[in-house]
CSV table of C-alpha atoms in Angstrom, one decimal:
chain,number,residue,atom,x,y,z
A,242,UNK,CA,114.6,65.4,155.5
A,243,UNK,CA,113.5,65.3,151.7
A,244,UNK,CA,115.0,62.8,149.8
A,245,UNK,CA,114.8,62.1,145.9
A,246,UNK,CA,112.0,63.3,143.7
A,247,UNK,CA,111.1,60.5,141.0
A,248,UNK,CA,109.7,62.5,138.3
A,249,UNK,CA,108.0,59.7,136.8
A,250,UNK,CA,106.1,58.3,139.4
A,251,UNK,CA,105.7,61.9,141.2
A,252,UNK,CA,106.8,60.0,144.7
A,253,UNK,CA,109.4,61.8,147.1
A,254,UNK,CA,111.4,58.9,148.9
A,255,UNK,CA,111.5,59.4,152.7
A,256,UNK,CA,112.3,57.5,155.3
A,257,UNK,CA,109.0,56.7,156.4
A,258,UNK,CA,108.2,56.5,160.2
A,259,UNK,CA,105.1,54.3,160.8
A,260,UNK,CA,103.9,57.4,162.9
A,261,UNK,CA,104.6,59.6,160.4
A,262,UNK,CA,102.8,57.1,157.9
A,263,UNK,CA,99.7,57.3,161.0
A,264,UNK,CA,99.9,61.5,160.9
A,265,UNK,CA,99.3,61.2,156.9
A,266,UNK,CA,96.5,59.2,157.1
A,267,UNK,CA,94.9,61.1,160.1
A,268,UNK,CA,95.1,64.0,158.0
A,269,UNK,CA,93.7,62.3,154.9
A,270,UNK,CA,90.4,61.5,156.9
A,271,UNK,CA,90.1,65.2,157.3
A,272,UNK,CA,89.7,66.4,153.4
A,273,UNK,CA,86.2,67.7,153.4
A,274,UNK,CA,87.3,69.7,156.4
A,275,UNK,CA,90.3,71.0,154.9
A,276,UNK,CA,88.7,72.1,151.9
A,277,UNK,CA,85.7,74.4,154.0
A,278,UNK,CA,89.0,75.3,156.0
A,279,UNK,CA,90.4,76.6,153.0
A,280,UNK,CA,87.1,78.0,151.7
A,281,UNK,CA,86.8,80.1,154.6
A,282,UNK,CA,90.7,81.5,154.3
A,283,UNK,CA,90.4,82.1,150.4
A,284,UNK,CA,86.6,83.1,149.9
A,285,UNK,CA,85.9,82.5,145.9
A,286,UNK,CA,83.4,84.9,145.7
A,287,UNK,CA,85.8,87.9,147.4
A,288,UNK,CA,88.9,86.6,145.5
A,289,UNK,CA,87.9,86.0,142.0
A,290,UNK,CA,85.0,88.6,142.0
A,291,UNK,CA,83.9,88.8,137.9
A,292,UNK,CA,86.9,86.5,136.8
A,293,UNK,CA,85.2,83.2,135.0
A,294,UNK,CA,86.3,81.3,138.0
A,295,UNK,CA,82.9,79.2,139.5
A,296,UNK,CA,83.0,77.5,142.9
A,297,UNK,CA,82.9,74.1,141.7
A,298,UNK,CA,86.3,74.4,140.2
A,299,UNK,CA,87.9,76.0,143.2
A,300,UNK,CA,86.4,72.9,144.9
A,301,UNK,CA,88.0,69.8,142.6
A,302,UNK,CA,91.3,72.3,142.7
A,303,UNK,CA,91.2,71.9,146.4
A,304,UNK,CA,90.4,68.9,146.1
A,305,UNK,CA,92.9,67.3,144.0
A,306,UNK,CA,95.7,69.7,144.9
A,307,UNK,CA,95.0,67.8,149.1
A,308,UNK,CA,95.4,64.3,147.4
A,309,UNK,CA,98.1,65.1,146.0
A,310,UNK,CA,100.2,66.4,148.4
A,311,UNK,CA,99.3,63.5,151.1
A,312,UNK,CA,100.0,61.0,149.0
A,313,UNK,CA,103.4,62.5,148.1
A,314,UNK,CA,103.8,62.7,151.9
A,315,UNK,CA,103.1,59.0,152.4
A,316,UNK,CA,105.5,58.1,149.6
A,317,UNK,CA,102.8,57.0,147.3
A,318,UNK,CA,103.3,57.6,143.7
A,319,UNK,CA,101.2,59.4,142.2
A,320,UNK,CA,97.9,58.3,139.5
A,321,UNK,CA,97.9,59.6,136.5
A,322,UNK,CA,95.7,62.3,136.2
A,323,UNK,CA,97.3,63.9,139.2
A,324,UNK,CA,100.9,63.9,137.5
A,325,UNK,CA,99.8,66.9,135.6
A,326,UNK,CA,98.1,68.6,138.5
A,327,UNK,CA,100.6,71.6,138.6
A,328,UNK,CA,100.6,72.5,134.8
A,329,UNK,CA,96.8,72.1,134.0
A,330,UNK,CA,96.1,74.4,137.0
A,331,UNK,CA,98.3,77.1,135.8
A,332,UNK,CA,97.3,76.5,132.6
A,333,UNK,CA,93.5,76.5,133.4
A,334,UNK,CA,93.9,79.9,135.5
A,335,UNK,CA,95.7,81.5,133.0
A,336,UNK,CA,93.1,81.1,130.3
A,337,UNK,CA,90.8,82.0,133.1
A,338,UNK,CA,92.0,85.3,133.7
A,339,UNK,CA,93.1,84.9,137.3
A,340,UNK,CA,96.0,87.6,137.8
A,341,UNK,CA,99.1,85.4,138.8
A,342,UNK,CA,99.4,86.6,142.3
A,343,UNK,CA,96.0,85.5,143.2
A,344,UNK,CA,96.7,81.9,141.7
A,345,UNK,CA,99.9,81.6,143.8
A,346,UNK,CA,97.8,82.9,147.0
A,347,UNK,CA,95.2,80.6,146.5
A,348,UNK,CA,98.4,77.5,146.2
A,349,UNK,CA,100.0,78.9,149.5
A,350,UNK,CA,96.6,79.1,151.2
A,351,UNK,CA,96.4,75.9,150.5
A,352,UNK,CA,99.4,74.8,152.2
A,353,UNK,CA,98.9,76.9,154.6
A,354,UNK,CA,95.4,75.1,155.6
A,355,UNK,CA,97.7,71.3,155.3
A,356,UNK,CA,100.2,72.5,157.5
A,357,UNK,CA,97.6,73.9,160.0
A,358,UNK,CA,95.9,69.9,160.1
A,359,UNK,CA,99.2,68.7,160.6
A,360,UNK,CA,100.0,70.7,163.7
A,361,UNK,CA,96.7,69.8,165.5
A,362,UNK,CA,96.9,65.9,164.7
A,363,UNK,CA,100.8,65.9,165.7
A,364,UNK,CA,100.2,67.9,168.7
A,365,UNK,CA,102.8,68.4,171.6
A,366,UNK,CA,103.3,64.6,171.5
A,367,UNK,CA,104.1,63.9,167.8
A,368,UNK,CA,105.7,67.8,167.5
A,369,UNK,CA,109.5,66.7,166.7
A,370,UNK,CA,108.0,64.0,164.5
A,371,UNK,CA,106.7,67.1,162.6
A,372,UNK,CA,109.5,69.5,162.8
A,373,UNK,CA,111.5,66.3,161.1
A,374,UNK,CA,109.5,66.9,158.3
A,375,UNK,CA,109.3,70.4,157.4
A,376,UNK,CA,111.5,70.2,155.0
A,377,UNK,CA,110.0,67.8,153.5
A,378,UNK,CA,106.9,70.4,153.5
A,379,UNK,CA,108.3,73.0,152.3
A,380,UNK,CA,110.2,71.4,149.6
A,381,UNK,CA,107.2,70.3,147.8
A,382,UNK,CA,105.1,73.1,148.0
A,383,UNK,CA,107.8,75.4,146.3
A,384,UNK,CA,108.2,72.9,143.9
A,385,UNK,CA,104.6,72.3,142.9
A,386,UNK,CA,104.1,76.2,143.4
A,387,UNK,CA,107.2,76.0,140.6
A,388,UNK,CA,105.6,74.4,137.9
A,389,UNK,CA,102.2,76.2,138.7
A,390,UNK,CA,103.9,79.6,138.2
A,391,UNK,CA,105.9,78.2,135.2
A,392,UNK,CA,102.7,77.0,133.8
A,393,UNK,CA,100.8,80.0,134.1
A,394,UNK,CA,103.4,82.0,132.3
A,395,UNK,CA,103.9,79.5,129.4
A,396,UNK,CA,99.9,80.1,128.5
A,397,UNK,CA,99.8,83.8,129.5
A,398,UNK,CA,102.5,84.3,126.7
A,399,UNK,CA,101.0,82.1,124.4
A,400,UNK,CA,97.3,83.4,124.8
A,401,UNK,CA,99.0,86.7,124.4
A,402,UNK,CA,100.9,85.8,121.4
A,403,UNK,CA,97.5,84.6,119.7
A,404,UNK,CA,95.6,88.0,121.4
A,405,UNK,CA,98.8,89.9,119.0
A,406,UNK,CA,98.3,88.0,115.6
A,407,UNK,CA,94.2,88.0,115.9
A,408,UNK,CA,95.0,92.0,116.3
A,409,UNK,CA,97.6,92.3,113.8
A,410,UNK,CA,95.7,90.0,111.2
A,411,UNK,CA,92.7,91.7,111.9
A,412,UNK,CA,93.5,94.9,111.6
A,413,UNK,CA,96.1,94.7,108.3
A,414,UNK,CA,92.8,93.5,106.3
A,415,UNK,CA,90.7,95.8,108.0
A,416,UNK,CA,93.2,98.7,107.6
A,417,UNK,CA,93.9,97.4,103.5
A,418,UNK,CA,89.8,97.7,102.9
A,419,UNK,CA,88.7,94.5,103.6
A,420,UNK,CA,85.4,93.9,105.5
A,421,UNK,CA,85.3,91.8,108.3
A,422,UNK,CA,82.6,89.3,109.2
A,423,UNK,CA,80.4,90.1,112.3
A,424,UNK,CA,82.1,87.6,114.1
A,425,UNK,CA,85.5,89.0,112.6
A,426,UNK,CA,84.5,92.1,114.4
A,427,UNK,CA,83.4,91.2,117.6
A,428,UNK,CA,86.6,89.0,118.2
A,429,UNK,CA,89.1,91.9,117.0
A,430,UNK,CA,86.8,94.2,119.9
A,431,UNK,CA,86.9,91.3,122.2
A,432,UNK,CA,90.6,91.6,121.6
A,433,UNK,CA,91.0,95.1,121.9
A,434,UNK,CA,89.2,95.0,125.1
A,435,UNK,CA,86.5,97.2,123.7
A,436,UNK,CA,82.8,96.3,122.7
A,437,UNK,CA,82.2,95.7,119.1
A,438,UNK,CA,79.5,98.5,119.0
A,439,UNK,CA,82.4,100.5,121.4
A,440,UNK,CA,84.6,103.5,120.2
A,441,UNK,CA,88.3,103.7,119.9
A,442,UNK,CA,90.8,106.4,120.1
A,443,UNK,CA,92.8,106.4,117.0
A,444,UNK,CA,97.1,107.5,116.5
A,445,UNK,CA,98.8,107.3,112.9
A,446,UNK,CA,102.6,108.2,114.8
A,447,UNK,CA,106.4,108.4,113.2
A,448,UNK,CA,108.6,105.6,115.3
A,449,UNK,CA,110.8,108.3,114.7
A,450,UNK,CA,112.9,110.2,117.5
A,451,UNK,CA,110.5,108.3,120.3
A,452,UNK,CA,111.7,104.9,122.0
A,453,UNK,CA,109.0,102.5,121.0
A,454,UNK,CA,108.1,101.4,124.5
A,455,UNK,CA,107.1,105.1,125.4
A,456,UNK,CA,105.3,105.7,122.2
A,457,UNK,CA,103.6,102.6,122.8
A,458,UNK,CA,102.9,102.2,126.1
A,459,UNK,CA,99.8,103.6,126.8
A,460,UNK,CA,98.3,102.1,124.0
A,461,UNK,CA,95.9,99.3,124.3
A,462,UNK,CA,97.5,97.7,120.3
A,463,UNK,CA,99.7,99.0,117.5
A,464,UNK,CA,100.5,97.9,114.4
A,465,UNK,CA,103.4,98.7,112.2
A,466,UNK,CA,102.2,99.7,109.0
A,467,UNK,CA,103.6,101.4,105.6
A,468,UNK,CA,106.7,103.1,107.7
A,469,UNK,CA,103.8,104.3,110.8
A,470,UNK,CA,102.4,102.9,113.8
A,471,UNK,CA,98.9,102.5,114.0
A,472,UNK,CA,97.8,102.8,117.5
A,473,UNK,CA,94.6,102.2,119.3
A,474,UNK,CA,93.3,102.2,122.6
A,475,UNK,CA,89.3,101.5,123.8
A,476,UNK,CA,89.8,104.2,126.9
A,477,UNK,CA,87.6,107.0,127.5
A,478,UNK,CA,90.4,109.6,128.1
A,479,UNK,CA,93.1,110.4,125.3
A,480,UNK,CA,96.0,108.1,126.2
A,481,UNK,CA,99.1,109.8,126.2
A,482,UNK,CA,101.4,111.0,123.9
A,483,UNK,CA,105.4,112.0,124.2
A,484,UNK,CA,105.9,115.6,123.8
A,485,UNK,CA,108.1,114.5,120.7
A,486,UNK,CA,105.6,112.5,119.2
A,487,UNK,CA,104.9,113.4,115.7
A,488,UNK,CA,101.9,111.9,113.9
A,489,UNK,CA,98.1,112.7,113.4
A,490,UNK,CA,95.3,111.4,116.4
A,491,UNK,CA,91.1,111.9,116.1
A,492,UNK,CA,90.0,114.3,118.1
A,493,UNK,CA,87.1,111.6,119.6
A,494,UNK,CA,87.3,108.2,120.2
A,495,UNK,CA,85.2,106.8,116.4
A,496,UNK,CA,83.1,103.8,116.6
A,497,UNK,CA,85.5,100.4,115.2
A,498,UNK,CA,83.6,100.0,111.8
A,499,UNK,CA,85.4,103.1,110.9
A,500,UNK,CA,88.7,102.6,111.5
A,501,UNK,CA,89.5,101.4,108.1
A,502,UNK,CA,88.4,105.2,106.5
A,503,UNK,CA,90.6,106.8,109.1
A,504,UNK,CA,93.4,105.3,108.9
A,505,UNK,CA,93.3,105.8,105.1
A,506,UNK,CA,92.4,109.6,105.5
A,507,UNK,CA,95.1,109.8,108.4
A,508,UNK,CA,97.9,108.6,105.8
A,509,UNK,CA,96.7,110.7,102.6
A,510,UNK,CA,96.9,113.5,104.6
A,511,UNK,CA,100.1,113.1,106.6
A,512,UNK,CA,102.2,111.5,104.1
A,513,UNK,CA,105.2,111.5,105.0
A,514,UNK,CA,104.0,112.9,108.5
A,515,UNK,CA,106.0,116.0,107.7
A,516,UNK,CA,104.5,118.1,110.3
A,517,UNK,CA,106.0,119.0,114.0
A,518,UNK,CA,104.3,117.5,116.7
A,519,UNK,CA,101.1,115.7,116.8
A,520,UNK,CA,97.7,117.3,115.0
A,521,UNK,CA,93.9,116.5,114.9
A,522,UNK,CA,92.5,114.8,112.6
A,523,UNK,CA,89.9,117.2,111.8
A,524,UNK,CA,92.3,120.3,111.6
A,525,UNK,CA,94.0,118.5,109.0
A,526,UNK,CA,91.0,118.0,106.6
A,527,UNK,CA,90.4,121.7,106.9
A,528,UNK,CA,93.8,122.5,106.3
A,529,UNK,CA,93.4,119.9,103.1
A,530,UNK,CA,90.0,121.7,102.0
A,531,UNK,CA,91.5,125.3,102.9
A,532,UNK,CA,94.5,124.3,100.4
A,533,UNK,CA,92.7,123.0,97.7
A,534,UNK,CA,89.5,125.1,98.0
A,535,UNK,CA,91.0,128.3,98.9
A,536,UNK,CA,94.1,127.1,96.5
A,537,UNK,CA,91.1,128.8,93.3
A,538,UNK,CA,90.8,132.1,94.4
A,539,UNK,CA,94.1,134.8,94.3
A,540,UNK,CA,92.1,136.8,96.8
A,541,UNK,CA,89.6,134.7,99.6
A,542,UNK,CA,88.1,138.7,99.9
A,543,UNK,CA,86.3,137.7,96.1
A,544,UNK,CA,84.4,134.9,98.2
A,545,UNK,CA,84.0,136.9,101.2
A,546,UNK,CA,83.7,140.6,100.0
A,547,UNK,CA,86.8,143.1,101.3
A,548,UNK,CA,84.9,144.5,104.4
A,549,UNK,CA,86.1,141.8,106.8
A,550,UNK,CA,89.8,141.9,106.1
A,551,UNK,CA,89.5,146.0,105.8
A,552,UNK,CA,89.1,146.0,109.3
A,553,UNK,CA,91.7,146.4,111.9
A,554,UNK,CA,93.9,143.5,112.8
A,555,UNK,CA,92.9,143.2,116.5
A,556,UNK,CA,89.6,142.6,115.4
A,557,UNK,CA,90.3,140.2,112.6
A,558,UNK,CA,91.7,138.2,114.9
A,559,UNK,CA,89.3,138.5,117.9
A,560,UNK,CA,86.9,137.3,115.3
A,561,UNK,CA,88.7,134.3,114.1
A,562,UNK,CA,89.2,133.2,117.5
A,563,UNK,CA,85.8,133.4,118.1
A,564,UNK,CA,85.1,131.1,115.3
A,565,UNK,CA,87.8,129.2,116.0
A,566,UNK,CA,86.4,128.4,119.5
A,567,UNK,CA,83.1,127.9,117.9
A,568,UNK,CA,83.9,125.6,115.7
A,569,UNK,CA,85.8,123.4,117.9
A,570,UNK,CA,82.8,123.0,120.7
A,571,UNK,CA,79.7,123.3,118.3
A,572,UNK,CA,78.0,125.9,120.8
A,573,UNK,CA,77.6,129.3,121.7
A,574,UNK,CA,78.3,128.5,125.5
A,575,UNK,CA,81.0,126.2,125.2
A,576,UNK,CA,83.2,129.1,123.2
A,577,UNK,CA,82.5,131.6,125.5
A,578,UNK,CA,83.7,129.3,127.9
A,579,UNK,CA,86.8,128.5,125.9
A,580,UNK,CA,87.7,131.6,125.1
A,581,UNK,CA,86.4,132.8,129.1
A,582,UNK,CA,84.0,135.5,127.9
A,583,UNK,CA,80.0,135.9,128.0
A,584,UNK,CA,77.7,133.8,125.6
A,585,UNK,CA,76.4,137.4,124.7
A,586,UNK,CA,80.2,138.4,123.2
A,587,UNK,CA,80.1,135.5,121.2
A,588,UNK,CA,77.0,135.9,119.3
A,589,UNK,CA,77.9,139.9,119.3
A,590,UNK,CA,80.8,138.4,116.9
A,591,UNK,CA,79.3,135.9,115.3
A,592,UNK,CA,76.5,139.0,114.0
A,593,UNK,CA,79.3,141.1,113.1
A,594,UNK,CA,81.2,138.5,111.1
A,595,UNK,CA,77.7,137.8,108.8
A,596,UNK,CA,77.8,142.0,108.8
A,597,UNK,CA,81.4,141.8,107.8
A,598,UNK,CA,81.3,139.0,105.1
A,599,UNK,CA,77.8,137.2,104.0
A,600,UNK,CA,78.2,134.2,105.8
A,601,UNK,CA,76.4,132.9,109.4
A,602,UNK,CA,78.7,131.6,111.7
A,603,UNK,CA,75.6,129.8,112.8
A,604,UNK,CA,74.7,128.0,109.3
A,605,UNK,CA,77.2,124.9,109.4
A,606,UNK,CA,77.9,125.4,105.7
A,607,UNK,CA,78.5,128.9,106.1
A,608,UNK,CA,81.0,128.0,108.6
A,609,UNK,CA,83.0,125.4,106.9
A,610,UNK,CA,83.4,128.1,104.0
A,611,UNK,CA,84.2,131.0,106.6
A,612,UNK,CA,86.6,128.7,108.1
A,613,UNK,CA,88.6,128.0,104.8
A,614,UNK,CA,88.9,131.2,103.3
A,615,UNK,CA,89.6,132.9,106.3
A,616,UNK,CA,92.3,130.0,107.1
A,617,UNK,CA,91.2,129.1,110.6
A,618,UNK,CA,93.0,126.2,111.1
């Protein structure tokens, strides 16, 4: 049965049978076997795949982690720089990146591969000797697998807690104007899980009417900043937003270096994010040029002559649909697609809105001022 743990010397006190004491050191002369045995049931290679886990240290883990548990089992305190065994290993994987399920695998494996050596030395002979010490066993494994775990979860939160203020830090100054250093810039990335020459998807969002955890969720970091979350997330699709989420997002992930410009541009034009729902970027800065551009003229027809809004109103607004669609995919093809019509239709519209009004559709100036004037977004 187990008796009393010292926690200072790391010794469990049994009541030692000599045959018992025999079994131990039987066992002992077995290490190097164990530790292939345990290779061959955990496979490094299969288990840690890109994780910054190399064989060696699986090896002194194994290792170690056999020493220590036989010479608990033979009542022999333990040295020094085995006292600690438990913590540095979780603290070691955590920094390493190993997921904690795989750790506590690799632990039980371990035991698993001990327990296995005992059977075959006890054999049917020593067997009751063994089941006398099961407990015993057990006891210690769930107790090293204890402070392992509790380890691994007191460095996961501090490495995240330094991950959050690298983020937050960085970004405030970045966000405010100031330039980072290269280095600066590559640790934020690192930290963003993104590479520093990588593109970002970026939200300015209201807290408001949205719990936090779903506005935030499927974010990669936020930052709380001037009344807004500023959220941002390294993934090649959109992350999601709640249906009630009311903010601005770009309408393409932008490279990091940028970030700084856009969040300033998201909060000029969104202050005090008045607008329902969530918007583009980019439809806001042509609603911002269409106010204050168009905001000159009484009459947009003194830009664009009177022929195009003379017309009827089915065909004004096939037209600006076409443009619409134009303007948001850059080609011929990829309007007619959006708006599920032939390439031909298109540029049949695109020639009848030069006719109409002066301006090619096709000339990207000439399409910035067609899109202000004839309010397209």
């Amino acid at each position: 049965m187990l008796g009393s743990y010292d926690l200072e010397t790391q010794a469990v006190s049994l009541d030692l049978d000599p045959r018992w004491l025999e079994l131990v050191a039987e066992v002992q002369d077995r290490r190097v076997e164990l530790r292939d045995n345990f290779l061959r049931g955990f496979p490094v290679a299969e288990k840690y795949g890109d994780n910054a886990v190399a064989s060696a240290d699986v090896v002194e883990v194994v290792d170690d982690s056999l020493e220590m548990f036989l010479l608990q089992l033979a009542g022999t305190p333990l040295p020094e720089r085995l006292q600690s065994f438990p913590e540095r290993l979780g603290t070691r994987r955590a920094g390493q990146g190993v997921p904690e399920s795989l750790l506590l695998e690799g632990v039980r494996t371990n035991f698993a591969v001990l327990w296995e050596a005992f059977k075959q030395a006890a054999g049917e002979a020593e067997s009751e000797l063994l089941v006398a010490q099961v407990e015993t066993l057990i006891g210690l494994v769930e107790q090293q697998v204890s402070r392992v775990q509790r380890a691994y979860l007191t460095e996961s939160q501090r490495l995240s807690q330094d991950t959050r203020r690298t983020i937050d830090h960085a970004l405030a100054r970045f966000i405010t104007g100031d330039l980072l250093s290269q280095s600066e810039l590559t640790l934020l990335a690192e930290a963003l899980g993104a590479p520093s020459d990588g593109e970002l998807w970026v939200a300015l969002l209201s807290p408001s009417g949205v719990p936090l955890e779903r506005l935030l969720a499927p974010w990669r970091a936020s930052l709380s900043w001037q009344g807004v979350f500023v959220l941002l997330s390294p993934d090649h699709a959109q992350p999601d937003l709640p249906a009630e989420a009311r903010g601005v997002i770009t309408r393409h992930p932008a490279p990091l270096d940028r970030l700084p410009a856009l969040v300033r541009e998201m909060t000029r034009l969104t202050t005090p994010l008045q607008h329902s729902g969530v918007a583009y970027l980019d439809d806001l800065v042509l609603h911002s040029a269409h106010a204050s551009a168009a905001g000159h003229f009484d009459d947009p027809a003194s830009v664009l002559g009177r022929d195009f809004f003379e017309i009827r109103e089915v065909e004004q607004t096939r037209l600006r649909e076409t443009l619409r669609a134009f303007a948001e995919t850059g080609t011929v093809g990829g309007a007619a697609a959006l708006l599920f019509c032939h390439r031909n239709t298109v540029v049949t519209r695109m020639r009848r809105v030069e006719a109409l009004t002066g301006y090619n559709p096709l000339v990207p100036r000439q399409l910035a001022i067609l899109a202000v004037f004839l309010g397209l977004w």
